[in-house]
CSV table of C-alpha atoms in Angstrom, one decimal:
chain,number,residue,atom,x,y,z
F,1,UNK,CA,0.0,0.0,0.0
F,2,UNK,CA,2.8,2.5,0.9
F,3,UNK,CA,4.7,1.7,-2.3
F,4,UNK,CA,1.5,2.3,-4.3
F,5,UNK,CA,1.0,5.7,-2.7
F,6,UNK,CA,4.7,6.7,-3.4
F,7,UNK,CA,4.2,5.7,-7.0
F,8,UNK,CA,1.0,7.8,-7.3
F,9,UNK,CA,2.7,10.8,-5.6
F,10,UNK,CA,5.7,10.5,-7.9
F,11,UNK,CA,3.4,10.3,-11.0
F,12,UNK,CA,1.4,13.3,-9.9
F,13,UNK,CA,4.7,15.4,-9.4
F,14,UNK,CA,6.0,14.3,-12.8
F,15,UNK,CA,2.8,15.2,-14.7
F,16,UNK,CA,2.7,18.6,-12.9
F,17,UNK,CA,6.2,19.5,-14.0
F,18,UNK,CA,6.1,17.8,-17.5
F,19,UNK,CA,8.5,15.1,-16.6
F,20,UNK,CA,8.3,11.5,-17.6
F,21,UNK,CA,6.3,9.7,-14.8
F,22,UNK,CA,8.6,6.6,-15.2
F,23,UNK,CA,11.8,8.7,-15.0
F,24,UNK,CA,10.4,10.6,-11.9
F,25,UNK,CA,9.5,7.3,-10.2
F,26,UNK,CA,12.9,5.9,-10.9
F,27,UNK,CA,14.7,9.0,-9.5
F,28,UNK,CA,12.5,8.9,-6.4
F,29,UNK,CA,14.0,5.6,-5.4
F,30,UNK,CA,17.5,6.0,-6.8
F,31,UNK,CA,18.7,9.6,-6.4
F,32,UNK,CA,18.5,12.5,-4.0
F,33,UNK,CA,17.0,15.8,-5.1
F,34,UNK,CA,19.5,18.3,-6.4
F,35,UNK,CA,20.6,20.8,-3.7
F,36,UNK,CA,20.2,24.4,-5.0
F,37,UNK,CA,21.3,27.5,-3.2
F,38,UNK,CA,18.9,30.3,-4.0
F,39,UNK,CA,20.0,33.9,-3.4
F,40,UNK,CA,17.2,36.5,-3.5
F,41,UNK,CA,18.3,40.1,-3.9
F,42,UNK,CA,17.1,42.8,-1.4
F,43,UNK,CA,16.1,44.9,-4.4
F,44,UNK,CA,14.0,42.0,-5.8
F,45,UNK,CA,12.1,41.9,-2.5
F,46,UNK,CA,11.7,45.7,-2.6
F,47,UNK,CA,11.8,47.4,-6.0
F,48,UNK,CA,13.9,50.4,-6.6
F,49,UNK,CA,12.2,53.6,-5.6
F,50,UNK,CA,9.2,51.7,-4.1
F,51,UNK,CA,8.0,52.9,-0.6
F,52,UNK,CA,9.7,50.6,2.0
F,53,UNK,CA,6.5,49.2,3.5
F,54,UNK,CA,5.9,45.7,4.8
F,55,UNK,CA,2.8,45.5,2.5
F,56,UNK,CA,5.0,46.1,-0.6
F,57,UNK,CA,7.5,43.5,0.6
F,58,UNK,CA,4.8,40.9,1.1
F,59,UNK,CA,3.4,41.5,-2.4
F,60,UNK,CA,6.9,41.2,-4.0
F,61,UNK,CA,7.7,38.1,-2.0
F,62,UNK,CA,4.4,36.5,-3.0
F,63,UNK,CA,5.1,37.2,-6.7
F,64,UNK,CA,8.7,36.0,-6.5
F,65,UNK,CA,7.9,32.8,-4.6
F,66,UNK,CA,5.2,31.9,-7.2
F,67,UNK,CA,7.9,31.7,-9.8
F,68,UNK,CA,10.2,29.8,-7.5
F,69,UNK,CA,7.6,27.2,-6.4
F,70,UNK,CA,8.3,24.5,-9.1
F,71,UNK,CA,12.0,24.7,-8.2
F,72,UNK,CA,11.4,24.4,-4.5
F,73,UNK,CA,9.1,21.5,-5.0
F,74,UNK,CA,11.6,19.5,-7.1
F,75,UNK,CA,14.8,20.5,-5.2
F,76,UNK,CA,16.4,20.7,-1.8
F,77,UNK,CA,16.6,24.4,-1.2
F,78,UNK,CA,18.8,26.6,1.0
F,79,UNK,CA,17.6,30.2,0.6
F,80,UNK,CA,19.7,33.3,1.1
F,81,UNK,CA,18.3,36.8,0.8
F,82,UNK,CA,19.6,40.3,0.6
F,83,UNK,CA,18.8,43.2,3.0
F,84,UNK,CA,20.2,46.4,1.5
F,85,UNK,CA,17.0,48.5,1.4
F,86,UNK,CA,15.8,47.0,4.7
F,87,UNK,CA,19.0,47.4,6.7
F,88,UNK,CA,19.3,51.0,5.3
F,89,UNK,CA,15.7,51.8,6.5
F,90,UNK,CA,16.5,50.5,10.0
F,91,UNK,CA,19.7,52.5,10.1
F,92,UNK,CA,17.7,55.7,9.2
F,93,UNK,CA,15.2,54.9,12.0
F,94,UNK,CA,18.0,54.3,14.5
F,95,UNK,CA,19.7,57.6,13.5
F,96,UNK,CA,16.4,59.5,13.9
F,97,UNK,CA,15.9,58.0,17.4
F,98,UNK,CA,19.4,58.8,18.4
F,99,UNK,CA,18.9,62.4,17.3
F,100,UNK,CA,15.6,62.6,19.2
F,101,UNK,CA,17.1,61.5,22.5
F,102,UNK,CA,20.3,63.5,21.8
F,103,UNK,CA,22.4,60.4,22.3
F,104,UNK,CA,26.2,60.8,22.2
F,105,UNK,CA,26.5,57.3,20.7
F,106,UNK,CA,26.2,57.9,17.0
F,107,UNK,CA,27.9,54.7,15.8
F,108,UNK,CA,25.7,52.3,13.9
F,109,UNK,CA,25.4,48.7,15.2
F,110,UNK,CA,25.1,47.2,11.7
F,111,UNK,CA,25.6,43.6,13.0
F,112,UNK,CA,22.5,44.0,15.2
F,113,UNK,CA,20.5,45.6,12.3
F,114,UNK,CA,21.6,42.6,10.1
F,115,UNK,CA,20.2,40.3,12.7
F,116,UNK,CA,16.9,42.2,12.8
F,117,UNK,CA,16.5,42.0,9.0
F,118,UNK,CA,17.3,38.3,9.0
F,119,UNK,CA,14.5,37.7,11.3
F,120,UNK,CA,12.0,40.1,9.6
F,121,UNK,CA,12.6,38.9,6.0
F,122,UNK,CA,12.9,35.3,7.0
F,123,UNK,CA,9.5,35.6,8.7
F,124,UNK,CA,7.9,37.1,5.7
F,125,UNK,CA,9.3,34.5,3.3
F,126,UNK,CA,8.3,31.6,5.6
F,127,UNK,CA,4.7,32.9,5.9
F,128,UNK,CA,4.3,33.2,2.1
F,129,UNK,CA,6.2,30.0,1.3
F,130,UNK,CA,4.1,28.0,3.8
F,131,UNK,CA,0.9,29.4,2.2
F,132,UNK,CA,2.0,28.3,-1.3
F,133,UNK,CA,3.9,25.1,-0.4
F,134,UNK,CA,1.7,23.7,2.4
F,135,UNK,CA,2.7,22.6,5.9
F,136,UNK,CA,4.1,19.1,5.1
F,137,UNK,CA,7.6,20.4,4.0
F,138,UNK,CA,9.8,21.5,6.9
F,139,UNK,CA,11.1,25.1,6.8
F,140,UNK,CA,13.0,27.3,9.2
F,141,UNK,CA,14.9,30.6,9.4
F,142,UNK,CA,18.3,30.4,11.0
F,143,UNK,CA,20.0,33.6,12.3
F,144,UNK,CA,23.5,33.1,10.9
F,145,UNK,CA,26.8,34.4,12.2
F,146,UNK,CA,29.5,34.6,9.5
F,147,UNK,CA,33.1,35.1,10.4
F,148,UNK,CA,35.0,37.8,8.5
F,149,UNK,CA,38.6,39.1,8.7
F,150,UNK,CA,38.8,42.3,10.8
F,151,UNK,CA,41.7,43.4,8.6
F,152,UNK,CA,39.7,43.0,5.4
F,153,UNK,CA,40.5,45.9,3.0
F,154,UNK,CA,36.7,46.4,2.5
F,155,UNK,CA,36.6,48.2,5.9
F,156,UNK,CA,38.6,51.0,4.2
F,157,UNK,CA,36.6,51.0,0.9
F,158,UNK,CA,32.9,50.8,1.5
F,159,UNK,CA,31.0,49.5,-1.6
F,160,UNK,CA,27.8,47.8,-0.3
F,161,UNK,CA,24.6,49.8,-1.1
F,162,UNK,CA,22.1,50.1,1.7
F,163,UNK,CA,18.9,52.1,2.2
F,164,UNK,CA,16.8,54.2,-0.2
F,165,UNK,CA,17.8,56.0,-3.4
F,166,UNK,CA,18.8,59.7,-3.4
F,167,UNK,CA,19.2,62.4,-6.1
F,168,UNK,CA,22.8,63.6,-6.5
F,169,UNK,CA,21.9,66.8,-4.7
F,170,UNK,CA,20.4,64.9,-1.8
F,171,UNK,CA,23.4,62.6,-1.7
F,172,UNK,CA,25.8,65.5,-1.3
F,173,UNK,CA,24.0,66.7,1.8
F,174,UNK,CA,24.4,63.3,3.6
F,175,UNK,CA,27.1,62.9,6.2
F,176,UNK,CA,27.8,59.3,5.0
F,177,UNK,CA,29.8,57.6,2.2
F,178,UNK,CA,27.7,57.4,-1.0
F,179,UNK,CA,28.1,56.0,-4.5
F,180,UNK,CA,26.2,56.0,-7.7
F,181,UNK,CA,23.7,53.1,-8.2
F,182,UNK,CA,22.3,53.4,-11.7
F,183,UNK,CA,20.6,56.7,-12.2
F,184,UNK,CA,20.6,57.5,-8.4
F,185,UNK,CA,22.8,57.5,-5.4
F,186,UNK,CA,22.8,55.4,-2.2
F,187,UNK,CA,24.7,55.1,1.0
F,188,UNK,CA,27.5,52.5,1.1
F,189,UNK,CA,29.0,50.5,4.0
F,190,UNK,CA,31.9,48.0,4.2
F,191,UNK,CA,31.3,44.6,2.7
F,192,UNK,CA,34.0,42.1,3.9
F,193,UNK,CA,34.5,38.7,2.4
F,194,UNK,CA,32.7,35.9,4.3
F,195,UNK,CA,35.1,33.3,5.6
F,196,UNK,CA,32.9,30.7,7.3
F,197,UNK,CA,29.7,30.2,9.2
F,198,UNK,CA,30.0,29.3,12.9
F,199,UNK,CA,30.6,25.6,13.1
F,200,UNK,CA,27.6,24.8,15.4
F,201,UNK,CA,25.3,26.6,12.9
F,202,UNK,CA,26.8,24.7,10.0
F,203,UNK,CA,25.9,21.4,11.7
F,204,UNK,CA,22.3,22.5,12.2
F,205,UNK,CA,21.9,23.5,8.5
F,206,UNK,CA,23.4,20.2,7.3
F,207,UNK,CA,21.0,18.2,9.4
F,208,UNK,CA,18.0,20.2,8.2
F,209,UNK,CA,19.0,20.1,4.5
F,210,UNK,CA,19.7,16.3,4.7
F,211,UNK,CA,16.0,16.0,5.7
F,212,UNK,CA,14.9,18.2,2.8
F,213,UNK,CA,13.8,21.1,4.9
F,214,UNK,CA,13.8,24.6,3.2
F,215,UNK,CA,16.4,26.5,5.2
F,216,UNK,CA,16.4,30.3,5.1
F,217,UNK,CA,19.8,31.4,6.3
F,218,UNK,CA,22.7,33.9,5.9
F,219,UNK,CA,20.1,36.5,5.3
F,220,UNK,CA,21.6,39.8,4.2
F,221,UNK,CA,24.9,37.9,3.9
F,222,UNK,CA,24.6,36.8,7.6
F,223,UNK,CA,25.6,38.7,10.8
F,224,UNK,CA,29.3,39.7,10.4
F,225,UNK,CA,31.4,38.7,13.3
F,226,UNK,CA,35.1,38.4,14.1
F,227,UNK,CA,37.0,36.1,16.4
F,228,UNK,CA,38.8,37.7,19.4
F,229,UNK,CA,42.1,35.8,19.4
F,230,UNK,CA,42.9,36.7,23.0
F,231,UNK,CA,39.6,35.8,24.6
F,232,UNK,CA,38.3,33.3,22.0
F,233,UNK,CA,34.9,35.2,21.9
F,234,UNK,CA,32.9,36.2,18.9
F,235,UNK,CA,31.9,39.9,18.5
F,236,UNK,CA,29.9,41.7,15.8
F,237,UNK,CA,31.4,44.3,13.4
F,238,UNK,CA,29.8,47.2,11.5
F,239,UNK,CA,29.5,45.8,8.0
F,240,UNK,CA,27.0,44.1,5.6
F,241,UNK,CA,28.3,41.0,3.9
F,242,UNK,CA,27.3,40.6,0.3
F,243,UNK,CA,24.6,37.9,0.2
F,244,UNK,CA,25.8,36.4,-3.1
F,245,UNK,CA,29.3,35.8,-1.7
F,246,UNK,CA,27.7,34.3,1.5
F,247,UNK,CA,25.5,32.1,-0.7
F,248,UNK,CA,28.6,30.9,-2.6
F,249,UNK,CA,30.5,30.2,0.6
F,250,UNK,CA,27.5,28.3,1.9
F,251,UNK,CA,27.1,26.3,-1.4
F,252,UNK,CA,30.7,25.2,-1.2
F,253,UNK,CA,30.4,24.2,2.4
F,254,UNK,CA,27.2,22.2,1.8
F,255,UNK,CA,28.5,20.8,-1.6
F,256,UNK,CA,25.4,22.1,-3.4
F,257,UNK,CA,24.7,21.3,-7.1
F,258,UNK,CA,23.7,24.8,-8.2
F,259,UNK,CA,23.7,28.5,-7.3
F,260,UNK,CA,20.7,30.5,-8.5
F,261,UNK,CA,21.1,34.3,-8.0
F,262,UNK,CA,17.8,36.2,-8.4
F,263,UNK,CA,17.6,39.9,-8.6
F,264,UNK,CA,15.5,42.7,-10.3
F,265,UNK,CA,17.2,42.6,-13.8
F,266,UNK,CA,16.9,40.2,-16.7
F,267,UNK,CA,20.5,38.8,-16.4
F,268,UNK,CA,24.1,39.8,-16.9
F,269,UNK,CA,24.8,42.4,-19.7
F,270,UNK,CA,27.8,44.0,-21.2
F,271,UNK,CA,27.7,47.8,-21.5
F,272,UNK,CA,24.6,47.8,-19.3
F,273,UNK,CA,22.4,50.9,-19.8
F,274,UNK,CA,24.1,52.0,-23.0
F,275,UNK,CA,23.1,51.6,-26.7
F,276,UNK,CA,25.7,48.8,-26.9
F,277,UNK,CA,24.1,46.7,-24.2
F,278,UNK,CA,24.0,42.9,-24.8
F,279,UNK,CA,22.5,40.3,-22.6
F,280,UNK,CA,24.6,37.2,-22.0
F,281,UNK,CA,22.7,33.9,-22.3
F,282,UNK,CA,25.4,31.4,-21.3
F,283,UNK,CA,29.1,31.7,-20.6
F,284,UNK,CA,32.1,29.9,-19.2
F,285,UNK,CA,33.7,31.4,-16.0
F,286,UNK,CA,36.7,32.3,-18.1
F,287,UNK,CA,34.7,34.4,-20.5
F,288,UNK,CA,32.8,36.2,-17.8
F,289,UNK,CA,36.1,36.9,-15.9
F,290,UNK,CA,37.5,38.6,-19.1
F,291,UNK,CA,34.4,40.9,-19.2
F,292,UNK,CA,34.5,41.8,-15.5
F,293,UNK,CA,35.2,45.5,-16.2
F,294,UNK,CA,31.6,45.7,-17.4
F,295,UNK,CA,30.2,44.9,-14.0
F,296,UNK,CA,30.0,47.6,-11.2
F,297,UNK,CA,31.1,47.0,-7.6
F,298,UNK,CA,28.3,46.6,-5.1
F,299,UNK,CA,25.7,45.3,-7.6
F,300,UNK,CA,26.4,43.0,-10.6
F,301,UNK,CA,30.1,42.4,-10.0
F,302,UNK,CA,29.8,40.3,-6.8
F,303,UNK,CA,27.0,38.2,-8.4
F,304,UNK,CA,29.2,37.4,-11.4
F,305,UNK,CA,32.3,36.7,-9.1
F,306,UNK,CA,30.1,34.5,-6.9
F,307,UNK,CA,29.0,32.3,-9.9
F,308,UNK,CA,32.5,32.1,-11.2
F,309,UNK,CA,33.9,31.0,-7.8
F,310,UNK,CA,31.1,28.5,-7.3
F,311,UNK,CA,31.5,26.9,-10.7
F,312,UNK,CA,35.3,26.8,-10.5
F,313,UNK,CA,35.5,25.4,-7.0
F,314,UNK,CA,32.3,23.3,-6.7
F,315,UNK,CA,32.0,22.0,-10.3
F,316,UNK,CA,28.3,22.9,-10.4
F,317,UNK,CA,26.5,25.5,-12.3
F,318,UNK,CA,25.5,29.1,-11.6
F,319,UNK,CA,22.7,31.3,-13.0
F,320,UNK,CA,21.7,35.0,-12.6
F,321,UNK,CA,18.3,36.4,-13.5
F,322,UNK,CA,15.1,38.0,-12.5
F,323,UNK,CA,13.2,36.8,-9.5
F,324,UNK,CA,9.8,37.0,-11.3
F,325,UNK,CA,11.3,34.7,-14.0
F,326,UNK,CA,13.0,32.2,-11.6
F,327,UNK,CA,11.6,29.1,-13.3
F,328,UNK,CA,12.8,30.3,-16.7
F,329,UNK,CA,16.2,31.2,-15.4
F,330,UNK,CA,16.4,27.7,-13.8
F,331,UNK,CA,15.5,26.0,-17.1
F,332,UNK,CA,17.9,28.2,-19.2
F,333,UNK,CA,15.2,30.1,-21.0
F,334,UNK,CA,16.0,33.5,-19.3
F,335,UNK,CA,18.8,35.1,-17.4
F,336,UNK,CA,22.5,34.1,-17.6
F,337,UNK,CA,23.8,30.6,-17.1
F,338,UNK,CA,27.4,30.0,-16.0
F,339,UNK,CA,28.9,26.6,-16.7
F,340,UNK,CA,32.1,24.7,-17.6
F,341,UNK,CA,30.1,22.3,-19.8
F,342,UNK,CA,30.9,23.9,-23.1
F,343,UNK,CA,34.6,24.7,-22.5
F,344,UNK,CA,36.5,27.8,-21.5
F,345,UNK,CA,35.9,29.8,-24.7
F,346,UNK,CA,32.1,29.5,-24.7
F,347,UNK,CA,29.9,32.6,-24.6
F,348,UNK,CA,26.4,33.1,-26.1
F,349,UNK,CA,24.3,36.2,-26.3
F,350,UNK,CA,20.5,36.7,-26.6
F,351,UNK,CA,19.3,38.0,-29.9
F,352,UNK,CA,16.4,40.0,-28.4
F,353,UNK,CA,15.4,39.0,-24.8
């Protein structure tokens, strides 16, 4: 009776996703699901220039997860999300409160704000995912502490965008480092390289993914911490880790099969925003590396670097594309696919995406 139920369930899943029922039934008994690291951009959860309300984030998450649902159903998923707009909003709120109470402590506690956004966004994703996926699949949000090097050069050269957009005139009046982000300006903070997740948290995530739970972790790149050599204690630092680099690190640690980076643009382009713009359909890590000068710091560059590192070191595949087209990006019909499959000289462009 149990075997019959498993076969029926397998056939139902196969027909739903246009897979041979026989092939699906065979894989159910012979192979594990592929393990995919999915990285959701903070700007995909909150569109550029959109009011930073919870209602808007709920709507965007619902739309994005609808596209992701077939992938989540057919794969083991570890989900990482960005937090640039959200952590920037919390920083503004914190600064306003400090000004109101006339506090002498003007230093931001970005590690604490990172932790707050991990809980907030993880909660919103879990609620929507549970509504779409059902309650049978396990899912959990893990507040993740990621070790960084306190001597990382990123602390002297902030590049990570946070918070809302500003006009050039507004940006000049801010008492904070700012950089151009497309047609607008945004605040920037240090973004050190992630080294590793704390060991006890790694063990928990391995256990959960081995049992096919959807794990939401390393949100906003994780909570940046450093090791105090003298005391052996862990302490937070003022930074925001790039979530794509954290997702890559996590994918290597967990030996994942693929890295799917979802954002608010179609894919990777050369000469982006100019008349010479061309969207890349598929490329080897070597070809993308040769085009790296096209990709700006703090936005597309870390995404491309993350895919290159994952494919080189893990032997899997990487893909970059729009959250609302997640299933098409996963199948290779949209976005940019990064693979060693076709050799080091391979690059293919879209005719007219």
